[in-house]
Amino acid sequence: PGILAPHRNKASIPLVLALSIASISILYIGLGIASALYFGESTQPSINVNYSTFRYGRADGTNVPLWGKICNDIIVLFPGISSISTYPLIALTLANSALVTLPLSITGAPGSAKRARATWVTRAAVAIPPVVGAVFVRNLTTILSYAAILAIAIGLVMPAGIWLGAVRHAAAHGIDRVAPYASVFTSRITAGTSLAFGVACLAAFVVGLVAKS
Protein backbone atom coordinates (compact mmCIF):
# COMPACT_ATOMS: atom_id res chain seq x y z
CA PRO A 1 0.00 0.00 0.00
CA GLY A 2 2.77 2.43 0.85
CA ILE A 3 4.43 1.88 -2.53
CA LEU A 4 1.22 1.98 -4.53
CA ALA A 5 -0.32 5.08 -2.96
CA PRO A 6 1.77 7.84 -4.65
CA HIS A 7 1.52 6.36 -8.16
CA ARG A 8 -1.23 7.38 -10.56
CA ASN A 9 -0.87 4.41 -12.90
CA LYS A 10 -1.09 1.71 -10.26
CA ALA A 11 -1.72 -1.05 -12.80
CA SER A 12 1.89 -0.71 -13.99
CA ILE A 13 3.39 -1.28 -10.53
CA PRO A 14 3.66 -5.11 -10.75
CA LEU A 15 5.65 -4.85 -13.99
CA VAL A 16 7.88 -2.11 -12.59
CA LEU A 17 8.59 -4.11 -9.44
CA ALA A 18 9.27 -7.28 -11.44
CA LEU A 19 11.72 -5.51 -13.75
CA SER A 20 13.43 -3.79 -10.80
CA ILE A 21 13.88 -7.02 -8.86
CA ALA A 22 15.05 -8.88 -11.97
CA SER A 23 17.61 -6.24 -12.96
CA ILE A 24 19.02 -5.98 -9.43
CA SER A 25 19.20 -9.77 -9.13
CA ILE A 26 21.04 -10.04 -12.44
CA LEU A 27 23.53 -7.37 -11.38
CA TYR A 28 24.21 -9.03 -8.01
CA ILE A 29 24.52 -12.50 -9.52
CA GLY A 30 26.89 -11.19 -12.20
CA LEU A 31 28.97 -9.33 -9.64
CA GLY A 32 29.15 -12.39 -7.40
CA ILE A 33 30.18 -14.74 -10.19
CA ALA A 34 32.78 -12.33 -11.60
CA SER A 35 34.26 -11.69 -8.14
CA ALA A 36 34.40 -15.39 -7.28
CA LEU A 37 36.11 -16.21 -10.59
CA TYR A 38 38.68 -13.44 -10.20
CA PHE A 39 39.54 -13.73 -6.49
CA GLY A 40 39.04 -17.49 -6.22
CA GLU A 41 39.78 -18.98 -2.80
CA SER A 42 40.88 -15.58 -1.47
CA THR A 43 37.32 -14.22 -1.83
CA GLN A 44 36.29 -12.66 1.49
CA PRO A 45 32.80 -13.07 3.01
CA SER A 46 32.32 -9.35 2.35
CA ILE A 47 33.66 -8.97 -1.19
CA ASN A 48 34.43 -5.27 -0.76
CA VAL A 49 37.33 -6.19 1.56
CA ASN A 50 39.14 -7.80 -1.38
CA TYR A 51 39.45 -4.40 -3.02
CA SER A 52 41.68 -3.04 -0.25
CA THR A 53 44.63 -4.67 -2.06
CA PHE A 54 43.20 -4.79 -5.59
CA ARG A 55 45.87 -3.80 -8.11
CA TYR A 56 43.93 -3.71 -11.41
CA GLY A 57 46.20 -6.31 -12.97
CA ARG A 58 49.44 -4.50 -12.09
CA ALA A 59 52.39 -6.52 -10.79
CA ASP A 60 53.31 -6.49 -7.11
CA GLY A 61 55.79 -3.77 -6.27
CA THR A 62 54.37 -1.32 -8.80
CA ASN A 63 52.33 1.68 -7.78
CA VAL A 64 48.56 1.67 -8.17
CA PRO A 65 47.31 4.88 -9.84
CA LEU A 66 45.64 7.47 -7.65
CA TRP A 67 42.28 6.88 -9.32
CA GLY A 68 42.62 3.18 -8.49
CA LYS A 69 43.32 3.88 -4.83
CA ILE A 70 40.33 6.21 -4.67
CA CYS A 71 38.08 3.56 -6.28
CA ASN A 72 39.37 0.92 -3.87
CA ASP A 73 38.69 3.13 -0.85
CA ILE A 74 35.18 3.90 -2.06
CA ILE A 75 34.38 0.21 -2.59
CA VAL A 76 35.83 -0.81 0.79
CA LEU A 77 33.96 1.92 2.67
CA PHE A 78 30.71 1.69 0.72
CA PRO A 79 28.90 -0.90 2.92
CA GLY A 80 29.62 1.08 6.07
CA ILE A 81 28.66 4.41 4.52
CA SER A 82 25.53 2.88 3.00
CA SER A 83 24.49 1.39 6.34
CA ILE A 84 25.01 4.68 8.15
CA SER A 85 23.15 6.75 5.55
CA THR A 86 20.14 4.43 5.35
CA TYR A 87 19.94 3.63 9.07
CA PRO A 88 17.59 6.52 10.01
CA LEU A 89 15.18 5.62 7.20
CA ILE A 90 15.19 1.93 8.10
CA ALA A 91 14.81 2.63 11.81
CA LEU A 92 11.88 5.00 11.25
CA THR A 93 10.16 2.56 8.90
CA LEU A 94 10.54 -0.32 11.33
CA ALA A 95 9.39 1.87 14.24
CA ASN A 96 6.29 2.99 12.34
CA SER A 97 5.48 -0.61 11.43
CA ALA A 98 5.91 -1.68 15.05
CA LEU A 99 3.71 1.20 16.19
CA VAL A 100 0.72 0.29 14.03
CA THR A 101 0.89 -3.37 15.04
CA LEU A 102 0.40 -2.49 18.71
CA PRO A 103 -3.15 -2.19 20.08
CA LEU A 104 -4.69 1.27 20.47
CA SER A 105 -4.90 0.70 24.21
CA ILE A 106 -1.11 0.96 24.26
CA THR A 107 -0.44 3.50 21.49
CA GLY A 108 -3.49 5.72 21.85
CA ALA A 109 -5.51 7.23 19.01
CA PRO A 110 -3.73 9.03 16.16
CA GLY A 111 -3.04 12.66 17.04
CA SER A 112 -3.27 12.09 20.78
CA ALA A 113 -0.51 12.82 23.28
CA LYS A 114 -0.37 9.13 24.12
CA ARG A 115 0.31 8.30 20.46
CA ALA A 116 3.10 10.88 20.37
CA ARG A 117 4.76 9.28 23.42
CA ALA A 118 4.31 5.80 21.96
CA THR A 119 5.92 6.98 18.73
CA TRP A 120 9.04 8.17 20.54
CA VAL A 121 9.20 4.99 22.62
CA THR A 122 8.98 2.69 19.59
CA ARG A 123 11.58 4.74 17.72
CA ALA A 124 13.95 4.59 20.66
CA ALA A 125 13.35 0.86 21.14
CA VAL A 126 14.20 0.24 17.49
CA ALA A 127 17.07 2.69 16.98
CA ILE A 128 19.08 2.47 20.21
CA PRO A 129 19.88 -1.28 20.54
CA PRO A 130 21.80 -1.50 17.22
CA VAL A 131 23.84 1.56 18.16
CA VAL A 132 24.70 0.07 21.55
CA GLY A 133 25.52 -3.27 19.92
CA ALA A 134 27.89 -1.56 17.49
CA VAL A 135 29.96 -0.37 20.45
CA PHE A 136 30.79 -3.97 21.33
CA VAL A 137 30.89 -5.52 17.84
CA ARG A 138 33.35 -3.66 15.59
CA ASN A 139 33.82 -6.21 12.81
CA LEU A 140 31.74 -5.01 9.85
CA THR A 141 31.67 -8.47 8.29
CA THR A 142 30.18 -9.91 11.48
CA ILE A 143 27.62 -7.12 11.67
CA LEU A 144 26.57 -7.59 8.04
CA SER A 145 26.35 -11.36 8.52
CA TYR A 146 23.88 -11.06 11.38
CA ALA A 147 22.04 -8.22 9.64
CA ALA A 148 21.57 -10.52 6.65
CA ILE A 149 19.55 -12.88 8.84
CA LEU A 150 17.09 -10.11 9.63
CA ALA A 151 17.12 -8.96 6.00
CA ILE A 152 16.11 -12.43 4.79
CA ALA A 153 13.40 -12.66 7.43
CA ILE A 154 12.02 -9.18 6.69
CA GLY A 155 12.36 -9.42 2.92
CA LEU A 156 11.22 -12.99 2.23
CA VAL A 157 9.71 -14.75 5.22
CA MET A 158 7.59 -12.08 6.92
CA PRO A 159 5.81 -10.57 3.88
CA ALA A 160 4.91 -13.99 2.51
CA GLY A 161 3.78 -15.23 5.92
CA ILE A 162 1.69 -12.11 6.55
CA TRP A 163 0.11 -12.34 3.09
CA LEU A 164 -0.82 -16.01 3.52
CA GLY A 165 -2.23 -15.25 6.97
CA ALA A 166 -4.26 -12.36 5.55
CA VAL A 167 -5.65 -14.61 2.80
CA ARG A 168 -6.76 -17.19 5.37
CA HIS A 169 -8.32 -14.44 7.49
CA ALA A 170 -10.13 -13.01 4.46
CA ALA A 171 -11.45 -16.44 3.47
CA ALA A 172 -12.68 -17.09 7.01
CA HIS A 173 -14.63 -13.81 7.01
CA GLY A 174 -15.96 -13.97 3.47
CA ILE A 175 -13.73 -11.17 2.15
CA ASP A 176 -12.59 -11.18 -1.47
CA ARG A 177 -8.82 -11.69 -1.33
CA VAL A 178 -8.20 -10.46 -4.89
CA ALA A 179 -6.85 -6.90 -4.76
CA PRO A 180 -7.59 -4.44 -7.60
CA TYR A 181 -4.02 -4.72 -8.87
CA ALA A 182 -3.33 -8.38 -8.12
CA SER A 183 -0.94 -10.22 -10.40
CA VAL A 184 1.01 -13.46 -10.60
CA PHE A 185 3.27 -12.02 -7.91
CA THR A 186 0.36 -11.90 -5.46
CA SER A 187 -0.65 -15.54 -5.53
CA ARG A 188 -0.47 -18.45 -3.10
CA ILE A 189 2.18 -20.14 -5.23
CA THR A 190 4.43 -17.06 -5.25
CA ALA A 191 3.95 -16.41 -1.54
CA GLY A 192 4.49 -20.06 -0.64
CA THR A 193 7.62 -20.24 -2.79
CA SER A 194 8.97 -17.06 -1.23
CA LEU A 195 8.24 -18.36 2.26
CA ALA A 196 9.89 -21.73 1.61
CA PHE A 197 12.90 -20.12 -0.08
CA GLY A 198 13.28 -17.62 2.77
CA VAL A 199 13.15 -20.33 5.45
CA ALA A 200 15.71 -22.40 3.53
CA CYS A 201 18.02 -19.38 3.18
CA LEU A 202 17.68 -18.61 6.87
CA ALA A 203 18.51 -22.19 7.83
CA ALA A 204 21.51 -22.30 5.50
CA PHE A 205 22.77 -18.93 6.70
CA VAL A 206 22.44 -19.82 10.38
CA VAL A 207 24.16 -23.17 9.85
CA GLY A 208 26.99 -21.39 8.04
CA LEU A 209 27.45 -18.88 10.84
CA VAL A 210 27.46 -21.62 13.47
CA ALA A 211 30.01 -23.63 11.48
CA LYS A 212 32.33 -20.63 11.19
CA SER A 213 32.09 -19.85 14.87
PDB file of C-alpha atoms in Angstrom:
ATOM      1  CA  PRO A   1       0.000   0.000   0.000  1.00  0.00           C
ATOM      2  CA  GLY A   2       2.771   2.433   0.855  1.00  0.00           C
ATOM      3  CA  ILE A   3       4.429   1.878  -2.530  1.00  0.00           C
ATOM      4  CA  LEU A   4       1.219   1.977  -4.527  1.00  0.00           C
ATOM      5  CA  ALA A   5      -0.323   5.077  -2.962  1.00  0.00           C
ATOM      6  CA  PRO A   6       1.770   7.840  -4.645  1.00  0.00           C
ATOM      7  CA  HIS A   7       1.520   6.360  -8.155  1.00  0.00           C
ATOM      8  CA  ARG A   8      -1.230   7.380 -10.558  1.00  0.00           C
ATOM      9  CA  ASN A   9      -0.868   4.408 -12.903  1.00  0.00           C
ATOM     10  CA  LYS A  10      -1.094   1.713 -10.261  1.00  0.00           C
ATOM     11  CA  ALA A  11      -1.719  -1.051 -12.796  1.00  0.00           C
ATOM     12  CA  SER A  12       1.892  -0.713 -13.989  1.00  0.00           C
ATOM     13  CA  ILE A  13       3.389  -1.275 -10.533  1.00  0.00           C
ATOM     14  CA  PRO A  14       3.660  -5.113 -10.751  1.00  0.00           C
ATOM     15  CA  LEU A  15       5.652  -4.851 -13.991  1.00  0.00           C
ATOM     16  CA  VAL A  16       7.881  -2.106 -12.588  1.00  0.00           C
ATOM     17  CA  LEU A  17       8.591  -4.111  -9.442  1.00  0.00           C
ATOM     18  CA  ALA A  18       9.268  -7.280 -11.438  1.00  0.00           C
ATOM     19  CA  LEU A  19      11.720  -5.506 -13.748  1.00  0.00           C
ATOM     20  CA  SER A  20      13.431  -3.795 -10.802  1.00  0.00           C
ATOM     21  CA  ILE A  21      13.884  -7.023  -8.863  1.00  0.00           C
ATOM     22  CA  ALA A  22      15.050  -8.881 -11.975  1.00  0.00           C
ATOM     23  CA  SER A  23      17.608  -6.236 -12.957  1.00  0.00           C
ATOM     24  CA  ILE A  24      19.016  -5.978  -9.429  1.00  0.00           C
ATOM     25  CA  SER A  25      19.197  -9.768  -9.131  1.00  0.00           C
ATOM     26  CA  ILE A  26      21.044 -10.043 -12.437  1.00  0.00           C
ATOM     27  CA  LEU A  27      23.529  -7.368 -11.383  1.00  0.00           C
ATOM     28  CA  TYR A  28      24.209  -9.026  -8.015  1.00  0.00           C
ATOM     29  CA  ILE A  29      24.523 -12.501  -9.518  1.00  0.00           C
ATOM     30  CA  GLY A  30      26.885 -11.190 -12.195  1.00  0.00           C
ATOM     31  CA  LEU A  31      28.972  -9.332  -9.636  1.00  0.00           C
ATOM     32  CA  GLY A  32      29.151 -12.389  -7.404  1.00  0.00           C
ATOM     33  CA  ILE A  33      30.175 -14.742 -10.194  1.00  0.00           C
ATOM     34  CA  ALA A  34      32.777 -12.334 -11.599  1.00  0.00           C
ATOM     35  CA  SER A  35      34.262 -11.693  -8.144  1.00  0.00           C
ATOM     36  CA  ALA A  36      34.402 -15.393  -7.282  1.00  0.00           C
ATOM     37  CA  LEU A  37      36.107 -16.210 -10.589  1.00  0.00           C
ATOM     38  CA  TYR A  38      38.677 -13.439 -10.196  1.00  0.00           C
ATOM     39  CA  PHE A  39      39.543 -13.732  -6.485  1.00  0.00           C
ATOM     40  CA  GLY A  40      39.042 -17.491  -6.221  1.00  0.00           C
ATOM     41  CA  GLU A  41      39.778 -18.976  -2.803  1.00  0.00           C
ATOM     42  CA  SER A  42      40.877 -15.584  -1.471  1.00  0.00           C
ATOM     43  CA  THR A  43      37.322 -14.216  -1.833  1.00  0.00           C
ATOM     44  CA  GLN A  44      36.289 -12.661   1.488  1.00  0.00           C
ATOM     45  CA  PRO A  45      32.803 -13.066   3.014  1.00  0.00           C
ATOM     46  CA  SER A  46      32.324  -9.355   2.354  1.00  0.00           C
ATOM     47  CA  ILE A  47      33.657  -8.967  -1.187  1.00  0.00           C
ATOM     48  CA  ASN A  48      34.433  -5.273  -0.763  1.00  0.00           C
ATOM     49  CA  VAL A  49      37.329  -6.193   1.562  1.00  0.00           C
ATOM     50  CA  ASN A  50      39.137  -7.795  -1.378  1.00  0.00           C
ATOM     51  CA  TYR A  51      39.455  -4.402  -3.019  1.00  0.00           C
ATOM     52  CA  SER A  52      41.685  -3.037  -0.255  1.00  0.00           C
ATOM     53  CA  THR A  53      44.628  -4.670  -2.063  1.00  0.00           C
ATOM     54  CA  PHE A  54      43.201  -4.788  -5.594  1.00  0.00           C
ATOM     55  CA  ARG A  55      45.873  -3.801  -8.113  1.00  0.00           C
ATOM     56  CA  TYR A  56      43.932  -3.706 -11.413  1.00  0.00           C
ATOM     57  CA  GLY A  57      46.204  -6.311 -12.971  1.00  0.00           C
ATOM     58  CA  ARG A  58      49.439  -4.501 -12.086  1.00  0.00           C
ATOM     59  CA  ALA A  59      52.389  -6.517 -10.785  1.00  0.00           C
ATOM     60  CA  ASP A  60      53.314  -6.492  -7.106  1.00  0.00           C
ATOM     61  CA  GLY A  61      55.792  -3.773  -6.271  1.00  0.00           C
ATOM     62  CA  THR A  62      54.374  -1.317  -8.803  1.00  0.00           C
ATOM     63  CA  ASN A  63      52.326   1.678  -7.780  1.00  0.00           C
ATOM     64  CA  VAL A  64      48.562   1.668  -8.165  1.00  0.00           C
ATOM     65  CA  PRO A  65      47.313   4.875  -9.838  1.00  0.00           C
ATOM     66  CA  LEU A  66      45.641   7.470  -7.654  1.00  0.00           C
ATOM     67  CA  TRP A  67      42.280   6.881  -9.322  1.00  0.00           C
ATOM     68  CA  GLY A  68      42.623   3.179  -8.491  1.00  0.00           C
ATOM     69  CA  LYS A  69      43.324   3.884  -4.833  1.00  0.00           C
ATOM     70  CA  ILE A  70      40.327   6.206  -4.673  1.00  0.00           C
ATOM     71  CA  CYS A  71      38.075   3.563  -6.283  1.00  0.00           C
ATOM     72  CA  ASN A  72      39.375   0.918  -3.870  1.00  0.00           C
ATOM     73  CA  ASP A  73      38.694   3.128  -0.850  1.00  0.00           C
ATOM     74  CA  ILE A  74      35.178   3.900  -2.063  1.00  0.00           C
ATOM     75  CA  ILE A  75      34.382   0.207  -2.589  1.00  0.00           C
ATOM     76  CA  VAL A  76      35.826  -0.814   0.792  1.00  0.00           C
ATOM     77  CA  LEU A  77      33.963   1.922   2.672  1.00  0.00           C
ATOM     78  CA  PHE A  78      30.712   1.688   0.718  1.00  0.00           C
ATOM     79  CA  PRO A  79      28.899  -0.899   2.917  1.00  0.00           C
ATOM     80  CA  GLY A  80      29.618   1.083   6.068  1.00  0.00           C
ATOM     81  CA  ILE A  81      28.661   4.409   4.520  1.00  0.00           C
ATOM     82  CA  SER A  82      25.531   2.878   2.997  1.00  0.00           C
ATOM     83  CA  SER A  83      24.485   1.393   6.339  1.00  0.00           C
ATOM     84  CA  ILE A  84      25.010   4.681   8.152  1.00  0.00           C
ATOM     85  CA  SER A  85      23.155   6.750   5.553  1.00  0.00           C
ATOM     86  CA  THR A  86      20.137   4.429   5.352  1.00  0.00           C
ATOM     87  CA  TYR A  87      19.940   3.628   9.067  1.00  0.00           C
ATOM     88  CA  PRO A  88      17.592   6.515  10.008  1.00  0.00           C
ATOM     89  CA  LEU A  89      15.181   5.619   7.204  1.00  0.00           C
ATOM     90  CA  ILE A  90      15.190   1.932   8.098  1.00  0.00           C
ATOM     91  CA  ALA A  91      14.810   2.634  11.809  1.00  0.00           C
ATOM     92  CA  LEU A  92      11.875   5.001  11.251  1.00  0.00           C
ATOM     93  CA  THR A  93      10.158   2.563   8.900  1.00  0.00           C
ATOM     94  CA  LEU A  94      10.536  -0.322  11.334  1.00  0.00           C
ATOM     95  CA  ALA A  95       9.387   1.866  14.244  1.00  0.00           C
ATOM     96  CA  ASN A  96       6.293   2.988  12.339  1.00  0.00           C
ATOM     97  CA  SER A  97       5.478  -0.615  11.427  1.00  0.00           C
ATOM     98  CA  ALA A  98       5.907  -1.682  15.050  1.00  0.00           C
ATOM     99  CA  LEU A  99       3.713   1.196  16.186  1.00  0.00           C
ATOM    100  CA  VAL A 100       0.724   0.291  14.025  1.00  0.00           C
ATOM    101  CA  THR A 101       0.887  -3.373  15.041  1.00  0.00           C
ATOM    102  CA  LEU A 102       0.404  -2.494  18.706  1.00  0.00           C
ATOM    103  CA  PRO A 103      -3.146  -2.192  20.076  1.00  0.00           C
ATOM    104  CA  LEU A 104      -4.693   1.274  20.466  1.00  0.00           C
ATOM    105  CA  SER A 105      -4.899   0.699  24.206  1.00  0.00           C
ATOM    106  CA  ILE A 106      -1.107   0.965  24.258  1.00  0.00           C
ATOM    107  CA  THR A 107      -0.435   3.503  21.489  1.00  0.00           C
ATOM    108  CA  GLY A 108      -3.487   5.719  21.846  1.00  0.00           C
ATOM    109  CA  ALA A 109      -5.512   7.232  19.014  1.00  0.00           C
ATOM    110  CA  PRO A 110      -3.730   9.032  16.155  1.00  0.00           C
ATOM    111  CA  GLY A 111      -3.045  12.655  17.039  1.00  0.00           C
ATOM    112  CA  SER A 112      -3.267  12.086  20.784  1.00  0.00           C
ATOM    113  CA  ALA A 113      -0.511  12.819  23.285  1.00  0.00           C
ATOM    114  CA  LYS A 114      -0.366   9.125  24.119  1.00  0.00           C
ATOM    115  CA  ARG A 115       0.307   8.296  20.460  1.00  0.00           C
ATOM    116  CA  ALA A 116       3.105  10.875  20.370  1.00  0.00           C
ATOM    117  CA  ARG A 117       4.756   9.285  23.418  1.00  0.00           C
ATOM    118  CA  ALA A 118       4.306   5.797  21.962  1.00  0.00           C
ATOM    119  CA  THR A 119       5.917   6.976  18.725  1.00  0.00           C
ATOM    120  CA  TRP A 120       9.038   8.170  20.536  1.00  0.00           C
ATOM    121  CA  VAL A 121       9.199   4.993  22.618  1.00  0.00           C
ATOM    122  CA  THR A 122       8.981   2.687  19.585  1.00  0.00           C
ATOM    123  CA  ARG A 123      11.580   4.741  17.719  1.00  0.00           C
ATOM    124  CA  ALA A 124      13.954   4.594  20.664  1.00  0.00           C
ATOM    125  CA  ALA A 125      13.346   0.862  21.139  1.00  0.00           C
ATOM    126  CA  VAL A 126      14.199   0.237  17.489  1.00  0.00           C
ATOM    127  CA  ALA A 127      17.071   2.693  16.985  1.00  0.00           C
ATOM    128  CA  ILE A 128      19.079   2.473  20.212  1.00  0.00           C
ATOM    129  CA  PRO A 129      19.879  -1.281  20.542  1.00  0.00           C
ATOM    130  CA  PRO A 130      21.797  -1.504  17.225  1.00  0.00           C
ATOM    131  CA  VAL A 131      23.844   1.559  18.156  1.00  0.00           C
ATOM    132  CA  VAL A 132      24.703   0.066  21.547  1.00  0.00           C
ATOM    133  CA  GLY A 133      25.524  -3.273  19.925  1.00  0.00           C
ATOM    134  CA  ALA A 134      27.887  -1.555  17.492  1.00  0.00           C
ATOM    135  CA  VAL A 135      29.957  -0.369  20.447  1.00  0.00           C
ATOM    136  CA  PHE A 136      30.791  -3.973  21.333  1.00  0.00           C
ATOM    137  CA  VAL A 137      30.886  -5.522  17.840  1.00  0.00           C
ATOM    138  CA  ARG A 138      33.349  -3.658  15.593  1.00  0.00           C
ATOM    139  CA  ASN A 139      33.824  -6.206  12.811  1.00  0.00           C
ATOM    140  CA  LEU A 140      31.743  -5.013   9.852  1.00  0.00           C
ATOM    141  CA  THR A 141      31.666  -8.471   8.289  1.00  0.00           C
ATOM    142  CA  THR A 142      30.184  -9.913  11.479  1.00  0.00           C
ATOM    143  CA  ILE A 143      27.616  -7.117  11.673  1.00  0.00           C
ATOM    144  CA  LEU A 144      26.573  -7.590   8.043  1.00  0.00           C
ATOM    145  CA  SER A 145      26.350 -11.359   8.524  1.00  0.00           C
ATOM    146  CA  TYR A 146      23.885 -11.062  11.380  1.00  0.00           C
ATOM    147  CA  ALA A 147      22.042  -8.223   9.640  1.00  0.00           C
ATOM    148  CA  ALA A 148      21.572 -10.516   6.650  1.00  0.00           C
ATOM    149  CA  ILE A 149      19.548 -12.883   8.838  1.00  0.00           C
ATOM    150  CA  LEU A 150      17.087 -10.108   9.629  1.00  0.00           C
ATOM    151  CA  ALA A 151      17.117  -8.964   6.004  1.00  0.00           C
ATOM    152  CA  ILE A 152      16.114 -12.426   4.790  1.00  0.00           C
ATOM    153  CA  ALA A 153      13.397 -12.659   7.428  1.00  0.00           C
ATOM    154  CA  ILE A 154      12.024  -9.180   6.694  1.00  0.00           C
ATOM    155  CA  GLY A 155      12.357  -9.418   2.923  1.00  0.00           C
ATOM    156  CA  LEU A 156      11.223 -12.989   2.227  1.00  0.00           C
ATOM    157  CA  VAL A 157       9.708 -14.748   5.215  1.00  0.00           C
ATOM    158  CA  MET A 158       7.586 -12.083   6.924  1.00  0.00           C
ATOM    159  CA  PRO A 159       5.813 -10.569   3.880  1.00  0.00           C
ATOM    160  CA  ALA A 160       4.906 -13.994   2.514  1.00  0.00           C
ATOM    161  CA  GLY A 161       3.778 -15.233   5.920  1.00  0.00           C
ATOM    162  CA  ILE A 162       1.693 -12.108   6.551  1.00  0.00           C
ATOM    163  CA  TRP A 163       0.111 -12.342   3.086  1.00  0.00           C
ATOM    164  CA  LEU A 164      -0.817 -16.006   3.524  1.00  0.00           C
ATOM    165  CA  GLY A 165      -2.229 -15.248   6.966  1.00  0.00           C
ATOM    166  CA  ALA A 166      -4.263 -12.357   5.548  1.00  0.00           C
ATOM    167  CA  VAL A 167      -5.645 -14.612   2.800  1.00  0.00           C
ATOM    168  CA  ARG A 168      -6.763 -17.186   5.369  1.00  0.00           C
ATOM    169  CA  HIS A 169      -8.322 -14.441   7.489  1.00  0.00           C
ATOM    170  CA  ALA A 170     -10.132 -13.013   4.459  1.00  0.00           C
ATOM    171  CA  ALA A 171     -11.453 -16.437   3.473  1.00  0.00           C
ATOM    172  CA  ALA A 172     -12.678 -17.091   7.008  1.00  0.00           C
ATOM    173  CA  HIS A 173     -14.633 -13.811   7.013  1.00  0.00           C
ATOM    174  CA  GLY A 174     -15.962 -13.968   3.470  1.00  0.00           C
ATOM    175  CA  ILE A 175     -13.729 -11.170   2.146  1.00  0.00           C
ATOM    176  CA  ASP A 176     -12.587 -11.176  -1.469  1.00  0.00           C
ATOM    177  CA  ARG A 177      -8.819 -11.691  -1.329  1.00  0.00           C
ATOM    178  CA  VAL A 178      -8.201 -10.459  -4.893  1.00  0.00           C
ATOM    179  CA  ALA A 179      -6.853  -6.901  -4.765  1.00  0.00           C
ATOM    180  CA  PRO A 180      -7.590  -4.439  -7.604  1.00  0.00           C
ATOM    181  CA  TYR A 181      -4.019  -4.720  -8.874  1.00  0.00           C
ATOM    182  CA  ALA A 182      -3.328  -8.376  -8.123  1.00  0.00           C
ATOM    183  CA  SER A 183      -0.943 -10.225 -10.399  1.00  0.00           C
ATOM    184  CA  VAL A 184       1.015 -13.463 -10.596  1.00  0.00           C
ATOM    185  CA  PHE A 185       3.273 -12.016  -7.908  1.00  0.00           C
ATOM    186  CA  THR A 186       0.359 -11.904  -5.457  1.00  0.00           C
ATOM    187  CA  SER A 187      -0.650 -15.542  -5.529  1.00  0.00           C
ATOM    188  CA  ARG A 188      -0.472 -18.447  -3.102  1.00  0.00           C
ATOM    189  CA  ILE A 189       2.179 -20.135  -5.232  1.00  0.00           C
ATOM    190  CA  THR A 190       4.430 -17.059  -5.251  1.00  0.00           C
ATOM    191  CA  ALA A 191       3.951 -16.410  -1.540  1.00  0.00           C
ATOM    192  CA  GLY A 192       4.489 -20.058  -0.644  1.00  0.00           C
ATOM    193  CA  THR A 193       7.625 -20.244  -2.792  1.00  0.00           C
ATOM    194  CA  SER A 194       8.974 -17.058  -1.225  1.00  0.00           C
ATOM    195  CA  LEU A 195       8.241 -18.358   2.257  1.00  0.00           C
ATOM    196  CA  ALA A 196       9.894 -21.730   1.614  1.00  0.00           C
ATOM    197  CA  PHE A 197      12.904 -20.118  -0.080  1.00  0.00           C
ATOM    198  CA  GLY A 198      13.281 -17.623   2.769  1.00  0.00           C
ATOM    199  CA  VAL A 199      13.146 -20.329   5.445  1.00  0.00           C
ATOM    200  CA  ALA A 200      15.712 -22.400   3.527  1.00  0.00           C
ATOM    201  CA  CYS A 201      18.019 -19.384   3.181  1.00  0.00           C
ATOM    202  CA  LEU A 202      17.682 -18.609   6.870  1.00  0.00           C
ATOM    203  CA  ALA A 203      18.507 -22.186   7.834  1.00  0.00           C
ATOM    204  CA  ALA A 204      21.513 -22.302   5.501  1.00  0.00           C
ATOM    205  CA  PHE A 205      22.775 -18.933   6.700  1.00  0.00           C
ATOM    206  CA  VAL A 206      22.445 -19.820  10.379  1.00  0.00           C
ATOM    207  CA  VAL A 207      24.160 -23.172   9.850  1.00  0.00           C
ATOM    208  CA  GLY A 208      26.993 -21.392   8.041  1.00  0.00           C
ATOM    209  CA  LEU A 209      27.448 -18.876  10.843  1.00  0.00           C
ATOM    210  CA  VAL A 210      27.458 -21.618  13.472  1.00  0.00           C
ATOM    211  CA  ALA A 211      30.006 -23.629  11.476  1.00  0.00           C
ATOM    212  CA  LYS A 212      32.327 -20.625  11.186  1.00  0.00           C
ATOM    213  CA  SER A 213      32.087 -19.849  14.874  1.00  0.00           C
TER     214      SER A 213
END
